[in-house]
Short mmCIF file of C-alpha atoms and ligand atoms in Angstrom, two decimals:
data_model
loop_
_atom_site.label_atom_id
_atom_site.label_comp_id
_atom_site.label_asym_id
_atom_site.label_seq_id
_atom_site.Cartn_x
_atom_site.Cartn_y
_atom_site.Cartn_z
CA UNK B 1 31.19 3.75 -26.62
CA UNK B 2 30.41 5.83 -24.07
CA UNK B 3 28.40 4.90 -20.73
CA UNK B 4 25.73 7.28 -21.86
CA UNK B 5 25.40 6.24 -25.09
CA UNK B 6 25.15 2.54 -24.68
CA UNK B 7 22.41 3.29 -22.61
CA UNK B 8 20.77 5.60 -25.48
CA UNK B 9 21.37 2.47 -28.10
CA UNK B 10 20.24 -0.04 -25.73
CA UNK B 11 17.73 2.33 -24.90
CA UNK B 12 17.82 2.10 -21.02
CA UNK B 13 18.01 4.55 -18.19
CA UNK B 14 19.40 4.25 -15.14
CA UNK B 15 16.12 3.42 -13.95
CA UNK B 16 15.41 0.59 -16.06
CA UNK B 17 18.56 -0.97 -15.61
CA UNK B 18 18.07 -1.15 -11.98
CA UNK B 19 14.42 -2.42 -12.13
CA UNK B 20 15.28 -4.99 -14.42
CA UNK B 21 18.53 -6.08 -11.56
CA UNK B 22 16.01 -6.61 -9.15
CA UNK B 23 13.45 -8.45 -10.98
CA UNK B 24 15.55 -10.77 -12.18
CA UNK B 25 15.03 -14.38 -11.10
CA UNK B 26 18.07 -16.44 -12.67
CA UNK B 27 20.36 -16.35 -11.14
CA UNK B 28 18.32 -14.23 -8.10
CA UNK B 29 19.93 -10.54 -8.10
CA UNK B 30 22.29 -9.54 -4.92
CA UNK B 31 19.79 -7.74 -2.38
CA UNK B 32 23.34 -6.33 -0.78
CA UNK B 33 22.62 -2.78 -1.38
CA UNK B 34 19.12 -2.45 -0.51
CA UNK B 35 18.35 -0.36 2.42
CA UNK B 36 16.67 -1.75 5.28
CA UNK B 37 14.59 0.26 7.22
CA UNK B 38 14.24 -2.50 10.21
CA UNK B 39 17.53 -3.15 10.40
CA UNK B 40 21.12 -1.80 10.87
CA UNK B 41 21.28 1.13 9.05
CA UNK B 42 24.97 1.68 8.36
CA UNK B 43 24.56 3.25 4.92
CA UNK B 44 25.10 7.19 4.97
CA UNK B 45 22.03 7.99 2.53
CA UNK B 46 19.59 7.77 5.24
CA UNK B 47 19.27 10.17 7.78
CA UNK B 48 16.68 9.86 11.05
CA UNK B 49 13.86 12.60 10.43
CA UNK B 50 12.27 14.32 13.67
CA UNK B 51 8.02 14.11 13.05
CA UNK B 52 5.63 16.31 14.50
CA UNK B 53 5.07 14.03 17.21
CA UNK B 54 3.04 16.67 19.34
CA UNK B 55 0.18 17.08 16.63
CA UNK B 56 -0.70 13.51 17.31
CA UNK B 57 -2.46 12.51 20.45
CA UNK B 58 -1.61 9.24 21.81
CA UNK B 59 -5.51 8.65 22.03
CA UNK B 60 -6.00 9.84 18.10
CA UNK B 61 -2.82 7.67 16.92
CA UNK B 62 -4.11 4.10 19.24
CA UNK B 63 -7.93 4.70 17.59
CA UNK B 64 -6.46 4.14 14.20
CA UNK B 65 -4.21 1.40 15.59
CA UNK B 66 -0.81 3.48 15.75
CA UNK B 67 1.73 3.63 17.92
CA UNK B 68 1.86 7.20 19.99
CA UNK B 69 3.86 9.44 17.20
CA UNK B 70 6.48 9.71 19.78
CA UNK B 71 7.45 5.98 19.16
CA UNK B 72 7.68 6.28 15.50
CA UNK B 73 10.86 5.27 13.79
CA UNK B 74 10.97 7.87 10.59
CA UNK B 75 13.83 8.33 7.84
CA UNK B 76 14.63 10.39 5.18
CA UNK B 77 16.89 10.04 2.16
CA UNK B 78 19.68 12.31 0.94
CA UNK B 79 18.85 13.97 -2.20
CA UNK B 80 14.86 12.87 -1.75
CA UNK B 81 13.67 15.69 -0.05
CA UNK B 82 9.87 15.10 1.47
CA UNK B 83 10.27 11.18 1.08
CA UNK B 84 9.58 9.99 4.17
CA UNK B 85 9.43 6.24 5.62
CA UNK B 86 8.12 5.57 8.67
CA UNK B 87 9.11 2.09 9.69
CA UNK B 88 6.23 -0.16 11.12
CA UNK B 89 4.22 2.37 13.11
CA UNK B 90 0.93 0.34 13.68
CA UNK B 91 0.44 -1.47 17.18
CA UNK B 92 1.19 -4.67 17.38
CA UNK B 93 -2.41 -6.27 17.24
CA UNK B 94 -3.93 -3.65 14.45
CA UNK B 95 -2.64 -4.82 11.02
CA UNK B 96 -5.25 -7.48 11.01
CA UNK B 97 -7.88 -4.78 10.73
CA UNK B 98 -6.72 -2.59 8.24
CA UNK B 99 -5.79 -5.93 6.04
CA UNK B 100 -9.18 -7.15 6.97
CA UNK B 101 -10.42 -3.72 5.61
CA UNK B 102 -8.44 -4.59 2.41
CA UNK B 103 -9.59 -7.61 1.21
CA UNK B 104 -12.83 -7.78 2.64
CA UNK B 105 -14.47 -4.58 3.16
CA UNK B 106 -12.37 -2.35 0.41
CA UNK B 107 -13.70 -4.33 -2.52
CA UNK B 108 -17.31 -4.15 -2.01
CA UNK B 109 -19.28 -2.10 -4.19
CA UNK B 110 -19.71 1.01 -4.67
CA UNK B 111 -15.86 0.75 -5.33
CA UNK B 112 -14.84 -0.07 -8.66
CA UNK B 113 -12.14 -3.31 -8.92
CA UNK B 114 -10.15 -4.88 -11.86
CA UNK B 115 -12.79 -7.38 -11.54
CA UNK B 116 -15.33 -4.98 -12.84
CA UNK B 117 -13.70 -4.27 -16.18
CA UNK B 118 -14.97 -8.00 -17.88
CA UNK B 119 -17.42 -9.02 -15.30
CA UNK B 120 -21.01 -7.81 -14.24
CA UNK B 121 -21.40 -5.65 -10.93
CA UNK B 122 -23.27 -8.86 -9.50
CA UNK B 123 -20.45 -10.85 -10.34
CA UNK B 124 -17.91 -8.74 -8.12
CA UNK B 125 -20.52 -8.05 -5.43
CA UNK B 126 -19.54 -10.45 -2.99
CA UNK B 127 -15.72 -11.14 -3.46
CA UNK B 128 -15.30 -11.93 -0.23
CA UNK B 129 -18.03 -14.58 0.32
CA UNK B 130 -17.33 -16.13 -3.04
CA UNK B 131 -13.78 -17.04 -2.58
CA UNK B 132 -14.10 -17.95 1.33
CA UNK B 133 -14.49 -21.50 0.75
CA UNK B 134 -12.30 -22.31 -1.53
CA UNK B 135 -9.33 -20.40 0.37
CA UNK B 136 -10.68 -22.17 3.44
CA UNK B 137 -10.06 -25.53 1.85
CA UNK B 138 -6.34 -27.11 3.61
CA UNK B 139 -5.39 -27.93 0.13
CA UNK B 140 -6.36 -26.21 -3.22
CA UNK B 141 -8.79 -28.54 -5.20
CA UNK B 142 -6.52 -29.24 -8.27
CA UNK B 143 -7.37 -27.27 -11.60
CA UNK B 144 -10.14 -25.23 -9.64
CA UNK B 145 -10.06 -21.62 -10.98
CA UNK B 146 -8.88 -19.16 -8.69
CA UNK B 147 -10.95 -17.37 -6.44
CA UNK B 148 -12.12 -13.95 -7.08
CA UNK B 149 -9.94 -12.50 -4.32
CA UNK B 150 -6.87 -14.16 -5.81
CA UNK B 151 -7.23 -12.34 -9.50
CA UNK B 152 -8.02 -9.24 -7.47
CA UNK B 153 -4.89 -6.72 -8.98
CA UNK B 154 -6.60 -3.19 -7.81
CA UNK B 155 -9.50 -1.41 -6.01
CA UNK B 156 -10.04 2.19 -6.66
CA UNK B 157 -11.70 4.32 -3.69
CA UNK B 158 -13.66 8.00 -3.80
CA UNK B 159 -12.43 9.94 -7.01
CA UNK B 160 -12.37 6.87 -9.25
CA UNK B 161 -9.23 6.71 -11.14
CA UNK B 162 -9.12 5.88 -14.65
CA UNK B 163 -6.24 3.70 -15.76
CA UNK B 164 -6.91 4.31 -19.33
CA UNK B 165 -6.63 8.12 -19.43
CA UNK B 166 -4.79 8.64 -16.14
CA UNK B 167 -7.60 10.75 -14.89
CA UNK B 168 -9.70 11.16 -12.02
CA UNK B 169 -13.48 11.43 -12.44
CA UNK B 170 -15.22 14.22 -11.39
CA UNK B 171 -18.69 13.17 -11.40
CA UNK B 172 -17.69 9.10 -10.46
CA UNK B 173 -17.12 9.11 -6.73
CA UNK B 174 -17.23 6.38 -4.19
CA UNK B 175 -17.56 7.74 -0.40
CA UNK B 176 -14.14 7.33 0.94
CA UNK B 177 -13.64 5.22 3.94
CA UNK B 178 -13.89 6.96 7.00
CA UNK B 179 -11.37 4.59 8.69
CA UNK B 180 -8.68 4.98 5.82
CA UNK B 181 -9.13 8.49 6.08
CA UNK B 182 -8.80 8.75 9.86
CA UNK B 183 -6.03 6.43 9.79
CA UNK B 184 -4.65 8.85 6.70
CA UNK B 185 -5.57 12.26 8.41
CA UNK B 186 -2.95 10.84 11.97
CA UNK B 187 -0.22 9.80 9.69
CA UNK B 188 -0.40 13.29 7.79
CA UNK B 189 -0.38 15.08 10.78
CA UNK B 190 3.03 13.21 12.41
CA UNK B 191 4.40 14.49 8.90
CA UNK B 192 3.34 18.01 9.37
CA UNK B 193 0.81 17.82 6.93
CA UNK B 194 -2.38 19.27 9.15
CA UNK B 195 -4.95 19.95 6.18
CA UNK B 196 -4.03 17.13 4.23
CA UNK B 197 -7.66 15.21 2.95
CA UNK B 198 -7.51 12.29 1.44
CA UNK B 199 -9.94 12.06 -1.50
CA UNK B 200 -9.10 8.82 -3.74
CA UNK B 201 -7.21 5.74 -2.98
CA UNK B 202 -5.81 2.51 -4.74
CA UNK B 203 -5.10 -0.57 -3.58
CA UNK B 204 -2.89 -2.70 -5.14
CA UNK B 205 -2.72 -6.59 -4.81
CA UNK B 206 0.64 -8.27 -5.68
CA UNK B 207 1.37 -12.16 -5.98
CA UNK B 208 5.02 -13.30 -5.63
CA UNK B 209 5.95 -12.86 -9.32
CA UNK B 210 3.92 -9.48 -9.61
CA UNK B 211 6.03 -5.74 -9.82
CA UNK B 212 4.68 -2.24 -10.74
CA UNK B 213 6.47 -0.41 -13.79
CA UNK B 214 8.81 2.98 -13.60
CA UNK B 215 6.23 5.27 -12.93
CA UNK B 216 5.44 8.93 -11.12
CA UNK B 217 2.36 9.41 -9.84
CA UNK B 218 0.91 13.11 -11.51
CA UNK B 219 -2.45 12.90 -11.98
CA UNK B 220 -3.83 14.54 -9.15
CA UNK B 221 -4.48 18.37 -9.86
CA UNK B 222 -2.50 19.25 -6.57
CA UNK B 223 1.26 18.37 -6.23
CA UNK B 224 1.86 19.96 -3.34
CA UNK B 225 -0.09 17.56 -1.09
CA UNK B 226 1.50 14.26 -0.17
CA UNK B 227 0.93 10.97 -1.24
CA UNK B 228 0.33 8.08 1.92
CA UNK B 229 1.33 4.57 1.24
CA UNK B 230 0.62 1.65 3.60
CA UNK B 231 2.25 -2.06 2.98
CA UNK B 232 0.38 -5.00 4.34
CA UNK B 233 1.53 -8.53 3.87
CA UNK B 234 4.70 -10.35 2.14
CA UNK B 235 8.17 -7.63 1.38
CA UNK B 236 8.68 -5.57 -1.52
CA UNK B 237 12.01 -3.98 -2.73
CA UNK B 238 10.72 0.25 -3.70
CA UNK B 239 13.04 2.06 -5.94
CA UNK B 240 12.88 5.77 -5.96
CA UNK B 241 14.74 8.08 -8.30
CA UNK B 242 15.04 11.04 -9.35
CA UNK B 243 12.79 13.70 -11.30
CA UNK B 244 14.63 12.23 -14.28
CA UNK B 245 14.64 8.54 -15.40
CA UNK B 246 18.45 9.11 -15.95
CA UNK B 247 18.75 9.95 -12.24
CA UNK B 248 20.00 6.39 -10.34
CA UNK B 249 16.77 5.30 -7.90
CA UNK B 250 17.79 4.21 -4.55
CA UNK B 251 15.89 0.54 -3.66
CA UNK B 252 14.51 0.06 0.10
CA UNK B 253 13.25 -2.87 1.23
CA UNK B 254 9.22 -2.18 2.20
CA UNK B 255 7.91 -5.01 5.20
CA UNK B 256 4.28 -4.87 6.19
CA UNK B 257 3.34 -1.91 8.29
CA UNK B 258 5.76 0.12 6.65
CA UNK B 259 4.13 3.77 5.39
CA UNK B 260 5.74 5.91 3.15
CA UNK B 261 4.97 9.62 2.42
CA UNK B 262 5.92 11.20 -0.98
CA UNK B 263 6.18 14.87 -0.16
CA UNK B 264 8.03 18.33 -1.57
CA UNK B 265 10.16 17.53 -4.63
CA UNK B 266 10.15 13.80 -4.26
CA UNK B 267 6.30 13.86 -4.66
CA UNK B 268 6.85 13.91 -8.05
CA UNK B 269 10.03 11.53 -8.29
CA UNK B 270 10.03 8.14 -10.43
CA UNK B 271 9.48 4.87 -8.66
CA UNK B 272 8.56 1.47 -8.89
CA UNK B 273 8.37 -2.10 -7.08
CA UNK B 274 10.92 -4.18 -9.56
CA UNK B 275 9.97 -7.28 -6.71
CA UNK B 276 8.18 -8.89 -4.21
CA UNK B 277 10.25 -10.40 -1.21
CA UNK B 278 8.90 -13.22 1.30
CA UNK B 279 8.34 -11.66 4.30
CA UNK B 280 11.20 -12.87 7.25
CA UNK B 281 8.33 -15.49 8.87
CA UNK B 282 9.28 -14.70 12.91
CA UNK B 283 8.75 -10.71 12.16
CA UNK B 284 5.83 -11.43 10.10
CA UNK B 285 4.42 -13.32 12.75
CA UNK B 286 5.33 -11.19 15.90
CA UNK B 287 3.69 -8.51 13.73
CA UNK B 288 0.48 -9.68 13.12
CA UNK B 289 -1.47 -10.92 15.63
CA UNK B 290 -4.70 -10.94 15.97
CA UNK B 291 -6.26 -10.71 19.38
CA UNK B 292 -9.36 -12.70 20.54
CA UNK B 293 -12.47 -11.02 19.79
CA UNK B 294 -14.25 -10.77 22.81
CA UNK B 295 -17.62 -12.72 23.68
CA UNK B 296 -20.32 -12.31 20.56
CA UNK B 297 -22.58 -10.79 23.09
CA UNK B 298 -20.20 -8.15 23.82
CA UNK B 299 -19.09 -7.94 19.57
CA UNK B 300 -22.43 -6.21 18.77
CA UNK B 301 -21.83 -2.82 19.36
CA UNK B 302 -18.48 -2.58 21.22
CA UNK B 303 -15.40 -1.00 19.30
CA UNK B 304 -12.38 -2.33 20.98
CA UNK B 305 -11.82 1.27 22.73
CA UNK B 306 -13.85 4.25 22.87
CA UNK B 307 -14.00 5.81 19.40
CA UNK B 308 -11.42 3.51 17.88
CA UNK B 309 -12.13 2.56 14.13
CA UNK B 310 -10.96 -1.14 14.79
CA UNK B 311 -13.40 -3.68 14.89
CA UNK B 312 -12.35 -7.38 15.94
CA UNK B 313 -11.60 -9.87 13.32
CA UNK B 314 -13.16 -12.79 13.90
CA UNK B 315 -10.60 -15.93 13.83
CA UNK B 316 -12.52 -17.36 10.72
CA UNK B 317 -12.09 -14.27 8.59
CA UNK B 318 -8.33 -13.54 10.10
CA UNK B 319 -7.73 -17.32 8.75
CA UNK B 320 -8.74 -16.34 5.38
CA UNK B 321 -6.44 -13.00 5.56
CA UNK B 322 -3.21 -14.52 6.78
CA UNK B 323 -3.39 -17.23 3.67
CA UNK B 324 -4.12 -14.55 1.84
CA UNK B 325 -0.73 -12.57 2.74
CA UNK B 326 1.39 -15.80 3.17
CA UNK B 327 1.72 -15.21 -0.45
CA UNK B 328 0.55 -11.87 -1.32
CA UNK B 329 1.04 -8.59 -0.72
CA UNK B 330 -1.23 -5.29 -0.06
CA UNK B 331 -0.30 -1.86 -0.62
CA UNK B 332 -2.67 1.07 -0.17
CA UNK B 333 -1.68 4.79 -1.78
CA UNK B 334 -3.77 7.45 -0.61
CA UNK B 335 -3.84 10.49 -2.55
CA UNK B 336 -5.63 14.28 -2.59
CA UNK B 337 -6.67 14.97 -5.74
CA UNK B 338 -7.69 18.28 -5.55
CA UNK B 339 -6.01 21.20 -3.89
CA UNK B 340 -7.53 23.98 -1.27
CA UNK B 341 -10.66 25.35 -2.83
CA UNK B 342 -9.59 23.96 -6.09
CA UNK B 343 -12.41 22.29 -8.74
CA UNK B 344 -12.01 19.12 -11.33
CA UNK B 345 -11.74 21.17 -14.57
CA UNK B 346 -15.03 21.86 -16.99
CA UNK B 347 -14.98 19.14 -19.62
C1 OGA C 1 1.31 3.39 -6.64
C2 OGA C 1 2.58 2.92 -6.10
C3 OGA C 1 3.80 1.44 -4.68
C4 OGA C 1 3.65 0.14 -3.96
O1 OGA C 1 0.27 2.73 -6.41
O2 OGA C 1 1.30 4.44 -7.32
O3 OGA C 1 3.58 3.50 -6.41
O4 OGA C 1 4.38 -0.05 -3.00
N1 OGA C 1 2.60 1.85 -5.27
O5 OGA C 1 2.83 -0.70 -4.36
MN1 MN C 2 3.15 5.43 -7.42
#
């Protein structure tokens, strides 16, 4: 039989075959072959991609808790053209924020959580608070049920996104948050992407067994804006592919901090996340530390620099977050939905 049609009887693509490699647990697959973006890069696909580094003022890039642009490490991929990954660009003391942001501030209403599909909005109004003492506790108290913020799987942000009919709602909108977008809008820029605007988001929440199926992301009205995506927390092996499920994905290994930017033709390429990977403990600690929040009196109304979105994290709530992301991982996709003067469709 041939190659091509043992994969039409067994009825997977190239894709599938490699999602299901890496997913594997017995015996654990060979992570040989995945590209790391943090590491020697010896493999020919990837090729060093020159930003816009100009567009982004050191001042603009450290408010949002980036590096200046000039300092960012980005890559492309041969045969991906507008994929690009930019390696860890956030300062050293800022990913506590933004994963603050993500488990704490993210899920509060008005924005619309898995949560909210089988439970009242009073229920899911204070995820946060709810779970804080039982994550708190040294050890778990034995057949407790989890907390709220561990069966959080997704939080959707301004055009809500329905899962059921892969649309976005024009009339449900949650404002979208000002920091994400700022942080979004410096990002975009590096990339070249001056007018992007980022008008829905969705966070996703993996545990160590957790993946996201072969999927491309089309349901925004506007392909030809990019598509941001931030990692916070434990590793993850990405595949992308091809336009066509029979074209072979290349996997990358994604560590916290990483961003990604799905632009051009690989915009609209498959992907997935067969895997979580623990996160190498000495990087993950180097990488996110939190500094001292300065005197309460001084807390009240002082950013941490003039016009920065950051805002301290106190040590109790940073306690919280890094049990959270011993274990789990965060990953933030920020999309436009709608393109230059372009309306949601009459229904
Ligand atoms: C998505 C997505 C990838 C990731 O949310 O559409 O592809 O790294 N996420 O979680
Ligand atoms: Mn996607």
């Amino acid at each position: 039989m041939s190659k091509m049609a043992a994969v039409m009887e067994s009825g997977e693509d190239a894709f599938k075959q490699l999602f299901k490699f890496y997913k594997r647990r017995k015996p654990p697959p060979d992570f040989s072959e995945v590209i790391n973006f943090s590491g020697n890069l010896c493999t020919g696909k990837v090729v060093p991609i020159k930003l816009n580094p100009t567009a982004v003022s050191d001042a603009a890039a450290s408010r949002v808790g980036l590096r200046p642009a000039l300092d960012w490490r980005a890559f492309g991929l041969q045969g991906c053209p507008g994929f690009i990954f930019i390696s860890d660009p956030f300062r050293k003391d800022s990913q506590p924020f933004w994963i603050r942001q993500c488990l704490k501030t993210y899920p509060q209403k008005p924005n619309v959580c898995n949560l909210d599909m089988h439970m009242s909005p009073c229920d899911t109004q204070d995820i946060w608070e709810r779970s804080v003492n039982s994550l708190s506790s040294p050890t778990p108290p034995r057949r407790q049920e989890k907390s709220l913020l561990e069966r959080l799987r997704w939080v959707t942000l301004g055009y809500q996104y329905n899962w059921d009919t892969k649309l976005y709602s024009a009339d449900h909108y949650t404002p979208f948050p000002a920091d994400l977008q700022s942080l979004s809008q410096q990002i975009a820029l590096g990339c070249g992407f001056g007018d992007f605007r980022p008008q829905a988001g969705i966070l996703n929440y993996y545990r160590s067994d957790s993946s996201l199926g072969i999927h491309v992301d089309e349901s925004e009205l506007d392909h030809s804006c990019p598509l941001l995506s931030f990692c916070f927390g434990q590793s993850a092996i990405f595949l992308l592919g091809g336009k066509q499920r029979q074209d072979p994905p290349t996997a990358m290994f994604m560590h916290s901090g990483d961003v990604m930017v799905m632009s051009g033709q690989s915009r609209l390429f498959y992907h997935a996340v067969p895997r979580i990977v623990p996160a190498n403990p000495s990087l993950f600690s180097s990488k996110l530390q939190n500094p001292p929040a300065p005197p309460d009196l001084q807390t009240q109304t002082t950013p941490l620099e003039t016009n920065s979105v950051l805002e301290p994290v106190s040590e109790q709530d940073w306690a919280i977050c890094l049990r959270y992301i011993e274990s789990s991982r965060i990953n933030v996709t920020v999309r436009q939905v709608l393109g230059p003067g372009q309306s949601f469709p009459h229904s």
